[in-house]
mmCIF file with all atom_site columns, C-alpha atoms in Angstrom:
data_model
loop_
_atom_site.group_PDB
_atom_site.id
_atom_site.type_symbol
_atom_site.label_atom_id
_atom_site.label_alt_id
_atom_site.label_comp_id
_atom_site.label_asym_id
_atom_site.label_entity_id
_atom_site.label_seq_id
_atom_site.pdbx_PDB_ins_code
_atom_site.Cartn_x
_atom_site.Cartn_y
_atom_site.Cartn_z
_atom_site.occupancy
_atom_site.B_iso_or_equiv
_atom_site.pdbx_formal_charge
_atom_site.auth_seq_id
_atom_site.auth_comp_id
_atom_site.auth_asym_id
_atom_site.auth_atom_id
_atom_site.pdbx_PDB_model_num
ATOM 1   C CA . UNK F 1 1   ? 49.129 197.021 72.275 1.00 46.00 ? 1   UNK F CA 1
ATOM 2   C CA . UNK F 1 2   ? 47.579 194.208 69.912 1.00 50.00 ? 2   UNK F CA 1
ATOM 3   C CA . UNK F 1 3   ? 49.554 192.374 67.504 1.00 47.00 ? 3   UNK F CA 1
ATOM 4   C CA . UNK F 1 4   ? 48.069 190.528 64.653 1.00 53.00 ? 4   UNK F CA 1
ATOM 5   C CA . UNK F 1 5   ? 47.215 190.350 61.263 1.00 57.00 ? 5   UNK F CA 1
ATOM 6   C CA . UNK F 1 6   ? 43.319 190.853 61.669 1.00 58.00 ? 6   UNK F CA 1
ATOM 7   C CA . UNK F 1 7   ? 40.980 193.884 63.572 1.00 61.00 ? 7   UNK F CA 1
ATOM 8   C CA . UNK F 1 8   ? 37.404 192.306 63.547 1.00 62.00 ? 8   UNK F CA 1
ATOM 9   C CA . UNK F 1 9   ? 36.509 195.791 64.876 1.00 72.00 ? 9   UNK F CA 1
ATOM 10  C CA . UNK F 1 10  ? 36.618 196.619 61.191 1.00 78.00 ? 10  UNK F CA 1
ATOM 11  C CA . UNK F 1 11  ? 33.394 196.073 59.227 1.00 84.00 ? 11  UNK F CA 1
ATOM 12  C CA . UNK F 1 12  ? 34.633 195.254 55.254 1.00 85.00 ? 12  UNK F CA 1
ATOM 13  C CA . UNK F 1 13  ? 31.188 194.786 54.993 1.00 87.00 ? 13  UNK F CA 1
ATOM 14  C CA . UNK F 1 14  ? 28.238 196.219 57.631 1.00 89.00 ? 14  UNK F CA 1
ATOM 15  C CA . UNK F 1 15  ? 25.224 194.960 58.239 1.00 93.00 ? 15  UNK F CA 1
ATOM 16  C CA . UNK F 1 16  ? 22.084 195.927 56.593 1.00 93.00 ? 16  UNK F CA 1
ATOM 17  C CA . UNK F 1 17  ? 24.303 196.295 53.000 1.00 92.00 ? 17  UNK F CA 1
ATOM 18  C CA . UNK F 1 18  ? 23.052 194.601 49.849 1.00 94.00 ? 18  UNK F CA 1
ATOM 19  C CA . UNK F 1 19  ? 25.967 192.993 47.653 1.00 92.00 ? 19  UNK F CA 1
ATOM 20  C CA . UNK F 1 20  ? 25.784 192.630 44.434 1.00 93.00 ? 20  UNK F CA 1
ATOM 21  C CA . UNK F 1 21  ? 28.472 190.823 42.186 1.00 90.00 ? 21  UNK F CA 1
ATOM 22  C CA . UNK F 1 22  ? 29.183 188.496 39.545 1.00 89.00 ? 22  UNK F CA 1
ATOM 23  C CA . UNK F 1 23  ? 31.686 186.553 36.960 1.00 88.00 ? 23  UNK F CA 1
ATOM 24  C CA . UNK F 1 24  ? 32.230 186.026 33.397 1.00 90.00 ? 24  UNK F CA 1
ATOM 25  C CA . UNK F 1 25  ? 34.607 184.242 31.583 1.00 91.00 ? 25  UNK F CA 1
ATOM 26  C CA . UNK F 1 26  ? 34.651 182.984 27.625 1.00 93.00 ? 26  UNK F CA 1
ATOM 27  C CA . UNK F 1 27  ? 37.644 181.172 26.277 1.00 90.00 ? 27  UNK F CA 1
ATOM 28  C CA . UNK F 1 28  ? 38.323 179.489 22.852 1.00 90.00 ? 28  UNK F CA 1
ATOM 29  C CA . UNK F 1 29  ? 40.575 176.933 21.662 1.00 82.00 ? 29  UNK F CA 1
ATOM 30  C CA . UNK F 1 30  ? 42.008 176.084 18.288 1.00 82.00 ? 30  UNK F CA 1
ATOM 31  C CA . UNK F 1 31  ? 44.115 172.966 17.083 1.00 74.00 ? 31  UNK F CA 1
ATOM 32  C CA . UNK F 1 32  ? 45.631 172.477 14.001 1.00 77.00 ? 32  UNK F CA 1
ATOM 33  C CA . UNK F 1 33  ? 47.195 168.633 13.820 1.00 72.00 ? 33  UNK F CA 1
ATOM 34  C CA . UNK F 1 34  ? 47.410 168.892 17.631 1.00 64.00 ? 34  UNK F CA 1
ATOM 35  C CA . UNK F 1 35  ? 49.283 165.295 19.692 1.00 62.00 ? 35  UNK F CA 1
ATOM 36  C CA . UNK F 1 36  ? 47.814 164.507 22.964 1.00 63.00 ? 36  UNK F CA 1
ATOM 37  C CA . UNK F 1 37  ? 49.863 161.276 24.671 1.00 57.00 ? 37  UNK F CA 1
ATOM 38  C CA . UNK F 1 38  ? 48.091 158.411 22.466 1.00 58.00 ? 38  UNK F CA 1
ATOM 39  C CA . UNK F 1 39  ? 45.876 160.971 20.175 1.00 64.00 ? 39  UNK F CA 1
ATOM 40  C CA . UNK F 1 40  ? 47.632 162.222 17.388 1.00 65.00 ? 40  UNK F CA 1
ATOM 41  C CA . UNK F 1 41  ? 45.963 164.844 14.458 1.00 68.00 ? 41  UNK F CA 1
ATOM 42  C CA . UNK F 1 42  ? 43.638 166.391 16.386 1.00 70.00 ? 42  UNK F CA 1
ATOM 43  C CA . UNK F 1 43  ? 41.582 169.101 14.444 1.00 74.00 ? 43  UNK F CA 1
ATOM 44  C CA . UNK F 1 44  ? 39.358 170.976 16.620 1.00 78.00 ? 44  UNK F CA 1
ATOM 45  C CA . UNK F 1 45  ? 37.960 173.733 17.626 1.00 86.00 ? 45  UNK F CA 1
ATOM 46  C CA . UNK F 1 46  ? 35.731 175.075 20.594 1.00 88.00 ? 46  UNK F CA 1
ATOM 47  C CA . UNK F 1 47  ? 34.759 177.391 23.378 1.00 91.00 ? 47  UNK F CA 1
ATOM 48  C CA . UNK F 1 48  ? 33.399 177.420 27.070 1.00 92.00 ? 48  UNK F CA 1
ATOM 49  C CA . UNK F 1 49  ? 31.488 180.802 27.717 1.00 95.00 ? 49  UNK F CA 1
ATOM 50  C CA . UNK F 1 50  ? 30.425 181.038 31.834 1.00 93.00 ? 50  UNK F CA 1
ATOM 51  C CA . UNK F 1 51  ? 28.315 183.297 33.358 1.00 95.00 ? 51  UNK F CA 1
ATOM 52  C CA . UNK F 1 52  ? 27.401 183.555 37.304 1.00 93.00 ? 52  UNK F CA 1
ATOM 53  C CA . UNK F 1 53  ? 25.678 186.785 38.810 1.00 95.00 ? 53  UNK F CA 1
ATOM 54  C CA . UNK F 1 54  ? 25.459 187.053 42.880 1.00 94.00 ? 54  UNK F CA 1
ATOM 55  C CA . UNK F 1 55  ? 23.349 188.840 45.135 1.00 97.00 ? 55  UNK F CA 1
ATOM 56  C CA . UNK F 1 56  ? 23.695 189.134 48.779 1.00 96.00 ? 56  UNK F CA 1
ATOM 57  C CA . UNK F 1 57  ? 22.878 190.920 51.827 1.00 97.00 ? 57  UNK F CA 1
ATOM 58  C CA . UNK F 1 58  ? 24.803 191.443 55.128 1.00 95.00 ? 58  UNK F CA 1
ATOM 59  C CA . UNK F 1 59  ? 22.963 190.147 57.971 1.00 93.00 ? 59  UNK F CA 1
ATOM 60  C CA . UNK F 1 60  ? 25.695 190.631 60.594 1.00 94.00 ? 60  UNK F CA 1
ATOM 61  C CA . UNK F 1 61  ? 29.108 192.966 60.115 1.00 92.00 ? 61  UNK F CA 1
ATOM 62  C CA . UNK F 1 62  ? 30.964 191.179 57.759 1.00 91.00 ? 62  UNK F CA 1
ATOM 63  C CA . UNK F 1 63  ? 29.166 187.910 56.734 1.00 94.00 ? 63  UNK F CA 1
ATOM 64  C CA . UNK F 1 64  ? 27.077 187.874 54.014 1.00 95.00 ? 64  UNK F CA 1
ATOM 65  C CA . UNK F 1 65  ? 24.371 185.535 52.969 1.00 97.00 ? 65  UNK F CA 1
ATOM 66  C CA . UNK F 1 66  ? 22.727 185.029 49.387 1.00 97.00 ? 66  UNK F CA 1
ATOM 67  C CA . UNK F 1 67  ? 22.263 183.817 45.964 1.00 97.00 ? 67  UNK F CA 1
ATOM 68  C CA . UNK F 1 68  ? 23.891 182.898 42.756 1.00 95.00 ? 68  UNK F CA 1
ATOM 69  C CA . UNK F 1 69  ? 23.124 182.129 39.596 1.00 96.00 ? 69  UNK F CA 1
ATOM 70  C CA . UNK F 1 70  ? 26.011 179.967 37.234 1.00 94.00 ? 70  UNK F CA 1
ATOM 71  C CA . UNK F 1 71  ? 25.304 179.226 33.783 1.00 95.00 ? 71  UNK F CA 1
ATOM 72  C CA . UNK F 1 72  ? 27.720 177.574 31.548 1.00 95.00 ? 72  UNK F CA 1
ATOM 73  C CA . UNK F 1 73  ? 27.715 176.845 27.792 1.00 94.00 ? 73  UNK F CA 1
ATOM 74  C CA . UNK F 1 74  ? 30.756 174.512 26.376 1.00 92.00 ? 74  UNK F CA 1
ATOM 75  C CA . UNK F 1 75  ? 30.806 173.671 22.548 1.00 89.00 ? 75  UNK F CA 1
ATOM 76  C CA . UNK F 1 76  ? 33.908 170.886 21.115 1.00 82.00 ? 76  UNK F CA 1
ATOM 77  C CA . UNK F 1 77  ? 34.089 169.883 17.487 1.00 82.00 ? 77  UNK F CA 1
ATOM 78  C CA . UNK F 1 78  ? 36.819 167.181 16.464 1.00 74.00 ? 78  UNK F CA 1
ATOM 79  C CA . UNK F 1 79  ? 37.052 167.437 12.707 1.00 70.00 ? 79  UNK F CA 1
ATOM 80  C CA . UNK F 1 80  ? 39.796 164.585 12.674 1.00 64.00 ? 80  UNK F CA 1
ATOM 81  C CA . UNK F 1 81  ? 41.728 162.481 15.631 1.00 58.00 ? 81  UNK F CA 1
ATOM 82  C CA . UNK F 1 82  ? 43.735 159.064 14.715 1.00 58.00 ? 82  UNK F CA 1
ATOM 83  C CA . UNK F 1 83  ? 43.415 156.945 17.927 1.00 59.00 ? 83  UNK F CA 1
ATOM 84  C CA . UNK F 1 84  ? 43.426 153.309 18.654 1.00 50.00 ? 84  UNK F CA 1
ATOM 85  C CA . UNK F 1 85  ? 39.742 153.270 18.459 1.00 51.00 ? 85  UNK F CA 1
ATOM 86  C CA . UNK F 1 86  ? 39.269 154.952 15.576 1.00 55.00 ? 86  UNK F CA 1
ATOM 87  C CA . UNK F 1 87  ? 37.573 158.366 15.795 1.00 53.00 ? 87  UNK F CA 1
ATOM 88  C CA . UNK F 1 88  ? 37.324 160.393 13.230 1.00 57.00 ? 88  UNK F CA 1
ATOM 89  C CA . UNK F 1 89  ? 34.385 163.212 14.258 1.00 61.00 ? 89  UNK F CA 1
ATOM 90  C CA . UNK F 1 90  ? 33.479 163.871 17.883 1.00 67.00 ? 90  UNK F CA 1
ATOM 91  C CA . UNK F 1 91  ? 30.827 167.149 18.407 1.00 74.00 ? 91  UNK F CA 1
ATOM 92  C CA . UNK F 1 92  ? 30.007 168.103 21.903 1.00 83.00 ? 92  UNK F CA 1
ATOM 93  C CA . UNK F 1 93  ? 27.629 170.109 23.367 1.00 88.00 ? 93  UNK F CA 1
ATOM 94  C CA . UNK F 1 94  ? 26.636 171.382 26.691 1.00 91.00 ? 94  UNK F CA 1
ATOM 95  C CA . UNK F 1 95  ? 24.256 173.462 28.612 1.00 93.00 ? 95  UNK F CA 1
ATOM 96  C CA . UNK F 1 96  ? 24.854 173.583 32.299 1.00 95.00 ? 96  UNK F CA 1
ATOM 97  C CA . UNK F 1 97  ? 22.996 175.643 35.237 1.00 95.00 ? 97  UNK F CA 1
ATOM 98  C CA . UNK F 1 98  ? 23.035 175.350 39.053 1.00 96.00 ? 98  UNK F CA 1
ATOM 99  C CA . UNK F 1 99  ? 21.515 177.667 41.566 1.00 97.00 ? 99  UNK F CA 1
ATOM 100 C CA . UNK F 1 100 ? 23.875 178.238 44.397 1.00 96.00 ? 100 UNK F CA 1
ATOM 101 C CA . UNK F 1 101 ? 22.696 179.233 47.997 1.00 97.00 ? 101 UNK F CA 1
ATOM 102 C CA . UNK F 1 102 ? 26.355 181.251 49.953 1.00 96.00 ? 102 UNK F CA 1
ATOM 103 C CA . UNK F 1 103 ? 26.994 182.436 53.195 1.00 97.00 ? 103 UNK F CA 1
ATOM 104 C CA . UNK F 1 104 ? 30.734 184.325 52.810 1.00 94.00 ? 104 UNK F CA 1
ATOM 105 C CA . UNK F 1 105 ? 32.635 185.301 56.100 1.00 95.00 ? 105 UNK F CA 1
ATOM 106 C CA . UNK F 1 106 ? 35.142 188.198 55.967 1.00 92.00 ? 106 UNK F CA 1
ATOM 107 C CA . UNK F 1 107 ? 37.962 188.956 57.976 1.00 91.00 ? 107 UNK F CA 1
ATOM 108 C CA . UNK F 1 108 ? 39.717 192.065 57.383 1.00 90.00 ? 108 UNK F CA 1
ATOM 109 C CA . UNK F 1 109 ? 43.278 192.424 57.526 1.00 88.00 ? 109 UNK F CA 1
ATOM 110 C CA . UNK F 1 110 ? 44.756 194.983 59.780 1.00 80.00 ? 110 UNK F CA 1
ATOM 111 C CA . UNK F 1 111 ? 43.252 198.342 60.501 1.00 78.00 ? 111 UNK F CA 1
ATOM 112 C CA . UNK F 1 112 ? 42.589 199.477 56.732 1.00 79.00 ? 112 UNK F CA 1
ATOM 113 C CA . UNK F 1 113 ? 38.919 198.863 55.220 1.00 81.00 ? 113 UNK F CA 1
ATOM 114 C CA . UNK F 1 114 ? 40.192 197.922 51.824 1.00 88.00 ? 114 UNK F CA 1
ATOM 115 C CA . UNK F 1 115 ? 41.766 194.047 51.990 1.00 91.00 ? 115 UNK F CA 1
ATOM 116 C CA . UNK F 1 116 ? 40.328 190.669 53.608 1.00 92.00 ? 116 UNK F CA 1
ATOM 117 C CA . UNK F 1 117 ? 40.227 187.156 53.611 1.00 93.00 ? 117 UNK F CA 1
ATOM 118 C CA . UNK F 1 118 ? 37.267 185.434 53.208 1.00 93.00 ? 118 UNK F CA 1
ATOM 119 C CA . UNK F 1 119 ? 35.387 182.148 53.121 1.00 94.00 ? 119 UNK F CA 1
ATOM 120 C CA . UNK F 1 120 ? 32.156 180.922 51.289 1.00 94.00 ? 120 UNK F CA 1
ATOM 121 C CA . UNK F 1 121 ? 30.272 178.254 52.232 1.00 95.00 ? 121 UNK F CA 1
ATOM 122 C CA . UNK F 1 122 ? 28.219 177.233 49.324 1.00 95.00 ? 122 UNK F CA 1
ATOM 123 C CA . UNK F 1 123 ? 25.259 174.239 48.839 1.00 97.00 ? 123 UNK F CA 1
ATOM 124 C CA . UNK F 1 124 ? 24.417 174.358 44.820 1.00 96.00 ? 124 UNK F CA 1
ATOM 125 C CA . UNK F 1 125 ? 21.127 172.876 42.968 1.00 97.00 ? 125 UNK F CA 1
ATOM 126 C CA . UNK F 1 126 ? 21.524 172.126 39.046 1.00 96.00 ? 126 UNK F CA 1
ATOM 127 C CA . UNK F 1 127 ? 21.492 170.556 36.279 1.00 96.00 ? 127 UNK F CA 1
ATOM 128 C CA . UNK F 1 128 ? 22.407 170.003 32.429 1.00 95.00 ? 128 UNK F CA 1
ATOM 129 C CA . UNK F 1 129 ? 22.040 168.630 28.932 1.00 94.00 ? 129 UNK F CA 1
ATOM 130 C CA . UNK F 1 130 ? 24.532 167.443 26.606 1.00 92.00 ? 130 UNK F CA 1
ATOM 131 C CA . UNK F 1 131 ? 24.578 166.348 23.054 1.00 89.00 ? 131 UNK F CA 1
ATOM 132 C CA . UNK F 1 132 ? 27.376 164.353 21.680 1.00 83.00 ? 132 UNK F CA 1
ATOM 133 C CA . UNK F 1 133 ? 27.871 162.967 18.493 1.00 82.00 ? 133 UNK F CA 1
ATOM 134 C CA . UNK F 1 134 ? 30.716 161.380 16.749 1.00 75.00 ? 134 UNK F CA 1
ATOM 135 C CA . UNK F 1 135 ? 31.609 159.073 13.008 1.00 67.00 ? 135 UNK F CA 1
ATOM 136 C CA . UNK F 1 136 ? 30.063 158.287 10.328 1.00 65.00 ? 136 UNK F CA 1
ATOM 137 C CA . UNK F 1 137 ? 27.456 157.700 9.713  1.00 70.00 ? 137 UNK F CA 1
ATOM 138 C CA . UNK F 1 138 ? 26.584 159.946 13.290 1.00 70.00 ? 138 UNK F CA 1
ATOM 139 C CA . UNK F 1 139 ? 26.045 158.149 16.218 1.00 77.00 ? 139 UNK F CA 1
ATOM 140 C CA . UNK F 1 140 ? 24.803 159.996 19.308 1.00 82.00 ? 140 UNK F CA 1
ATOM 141 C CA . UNK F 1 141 ? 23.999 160.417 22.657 1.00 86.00 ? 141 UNK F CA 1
ATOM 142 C CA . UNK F 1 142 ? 21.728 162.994 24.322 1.00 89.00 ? 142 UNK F CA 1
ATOM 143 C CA . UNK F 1 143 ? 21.774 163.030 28.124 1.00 92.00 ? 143 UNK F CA 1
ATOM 144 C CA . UNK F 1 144 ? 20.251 165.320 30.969 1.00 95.00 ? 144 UNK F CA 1
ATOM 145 C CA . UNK F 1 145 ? 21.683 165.203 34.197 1.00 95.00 ? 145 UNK F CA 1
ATOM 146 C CA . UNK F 1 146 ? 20.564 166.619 37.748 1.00 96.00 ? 146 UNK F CA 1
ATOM 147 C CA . UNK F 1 147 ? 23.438 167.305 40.525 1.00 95.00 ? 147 UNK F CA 1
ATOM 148 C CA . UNK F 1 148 ? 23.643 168.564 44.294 1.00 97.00 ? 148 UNK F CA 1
ATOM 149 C CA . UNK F 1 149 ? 26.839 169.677 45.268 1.00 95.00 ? 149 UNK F CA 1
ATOM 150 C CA . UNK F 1 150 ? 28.177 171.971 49.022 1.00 96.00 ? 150 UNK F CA 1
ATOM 151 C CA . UNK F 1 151 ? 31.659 173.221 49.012 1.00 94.00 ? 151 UNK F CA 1
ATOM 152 C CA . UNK F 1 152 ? 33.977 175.948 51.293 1.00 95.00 ? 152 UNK F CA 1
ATOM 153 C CA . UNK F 1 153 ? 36.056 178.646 48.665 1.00 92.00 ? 153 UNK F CA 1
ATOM 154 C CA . UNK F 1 154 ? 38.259 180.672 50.737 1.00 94.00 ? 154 UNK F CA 1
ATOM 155 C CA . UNK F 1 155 ? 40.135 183.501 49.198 1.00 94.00 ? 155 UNK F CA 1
ATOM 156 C CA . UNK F 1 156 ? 41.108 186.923 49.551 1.00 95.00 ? 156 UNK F CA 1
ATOM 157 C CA . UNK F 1 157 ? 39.243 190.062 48.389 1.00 93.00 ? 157 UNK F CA 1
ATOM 158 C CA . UNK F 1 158 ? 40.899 193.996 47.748 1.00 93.00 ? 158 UNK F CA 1
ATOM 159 C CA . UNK F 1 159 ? 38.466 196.763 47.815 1.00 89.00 ? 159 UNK F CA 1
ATOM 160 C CA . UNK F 1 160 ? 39.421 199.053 45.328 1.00 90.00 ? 160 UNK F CA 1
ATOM 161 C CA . UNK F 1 161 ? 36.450 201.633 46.045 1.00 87.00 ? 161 UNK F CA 1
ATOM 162 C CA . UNK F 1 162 ? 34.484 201.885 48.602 1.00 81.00 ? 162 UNK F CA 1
ATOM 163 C CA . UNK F 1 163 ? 31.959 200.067 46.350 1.00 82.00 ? 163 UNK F CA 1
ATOM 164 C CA . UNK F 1 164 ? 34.153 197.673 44.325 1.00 88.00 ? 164 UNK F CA 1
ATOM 165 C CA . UNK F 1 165 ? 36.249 194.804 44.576 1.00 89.00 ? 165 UNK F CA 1
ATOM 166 C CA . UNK F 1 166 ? 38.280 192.558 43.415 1.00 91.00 ? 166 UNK F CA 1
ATOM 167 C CA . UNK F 1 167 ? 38.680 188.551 44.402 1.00 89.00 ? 167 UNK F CA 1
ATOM 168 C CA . UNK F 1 168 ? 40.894 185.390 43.878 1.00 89.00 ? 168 UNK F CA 1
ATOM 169 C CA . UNK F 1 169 ? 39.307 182.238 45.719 1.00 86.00 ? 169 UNK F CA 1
ATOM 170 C CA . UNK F 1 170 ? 39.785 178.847 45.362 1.00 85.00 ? 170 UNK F CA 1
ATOM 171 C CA . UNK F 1 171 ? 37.657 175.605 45.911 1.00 78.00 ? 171 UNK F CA 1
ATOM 172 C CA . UNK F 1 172 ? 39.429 173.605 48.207 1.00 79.00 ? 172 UNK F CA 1
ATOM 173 C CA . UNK F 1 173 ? 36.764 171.216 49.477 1.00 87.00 ? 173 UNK F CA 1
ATOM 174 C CA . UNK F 1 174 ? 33.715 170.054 48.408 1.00 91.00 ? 174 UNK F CA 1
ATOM 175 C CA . UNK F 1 175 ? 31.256 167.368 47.881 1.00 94.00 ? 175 UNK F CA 1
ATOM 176 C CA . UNK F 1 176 ? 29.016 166.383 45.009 1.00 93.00 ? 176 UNK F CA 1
ATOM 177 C CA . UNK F 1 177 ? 25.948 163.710 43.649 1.00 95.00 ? 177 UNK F CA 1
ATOM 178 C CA . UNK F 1 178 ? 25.682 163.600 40.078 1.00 94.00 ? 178 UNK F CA 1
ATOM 179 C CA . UNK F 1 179 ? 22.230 161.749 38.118 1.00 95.00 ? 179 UNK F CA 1
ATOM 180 C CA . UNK F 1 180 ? 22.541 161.002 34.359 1.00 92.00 ? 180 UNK F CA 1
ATOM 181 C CA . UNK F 1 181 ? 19.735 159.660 32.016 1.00 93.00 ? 181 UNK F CA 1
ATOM 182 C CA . UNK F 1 182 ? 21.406 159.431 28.854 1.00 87.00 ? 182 UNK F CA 1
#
């Protein structure tokens, strides 16, 4: 009799299977005469929209190796903000896009085909521009900027269908090199 909390006799994913996946996420935020520590009146508004589709393909039982694409879009305006320096008007922009190569390792939990933990190795390519302006009259910057990053996300992933799942992960370690011309 075997006691544990894993059977890697179980394939949560078998080989020869194509994967296909992906996130989105948009959020908005909204203050009205807002205090942050030493900032005090902030007027703003702004939103962050994400977008990161993922295809992969199963080489062995339950590792997976592939592709993703992130692209992220972030947008600030500071109508009014009384700080020791004196801003008044801050506008931000930025366009942000990195293309990630995985390999994700799955180890399924007990003798059901429907819960696992995993880990994803990941090495990431990208880049992005940014616009920020701020007082008056405007003053500006306008900077592109090129970055290599590798990182492990472990997590844990529920199949809810045989053809669908669900997964929390969390980047716990990584490395990255950032170059700005501004």
């Amino acid at each position: 009799k075997q006691l544990g909390i894993s059977n890697l006799k179980n394939h949560i994913v078998p080989a020869g299977q194509w994967v296909f996946g992906g996130t989105l996420s948009y959020s908005t935020h909204s203050n009205d005469n807002y205090k942050l520590l030493v900032v005090e009146g902030i007027d703003s508004e702004g939103y962050t929209f994400k977008v990161s589709p993922l295809i992969g393909y199963s080489i062995i039982p339950n590792s997976i190796v592939g592709v993703r694409f992130a692209y992220s879009r972030s947008f600030m305006n500071i109508d009014n903000a009384r700080v020791n320096f004196g801003v008044d008007y801050y506008y931000a922009l930025k366009h942000s896009y990195d293309i990630i190569a995985i390999w994700r390792q799955y180890i399924p939990l007990g003798r059901n085909k429907r819960f696992a933990l995993f880990t994803e190795f990941q090495l990431s390519l990208g880049g992005s521009q940014s616009k920020f302006a701020e007082g008056s009259p405007i003053r500006g910057t306008y900077s592109k900027s090129f970055n290599i990053s590798g990182g492990v996300n472990p997590g844990i992933v529920a199949f809810l269908t045989n053809n669908m799942a669900v997964e929390i992960n969390v980047g716990v370690l990584g490395i990255n090199y950032s170059s700005t011309q501004q």
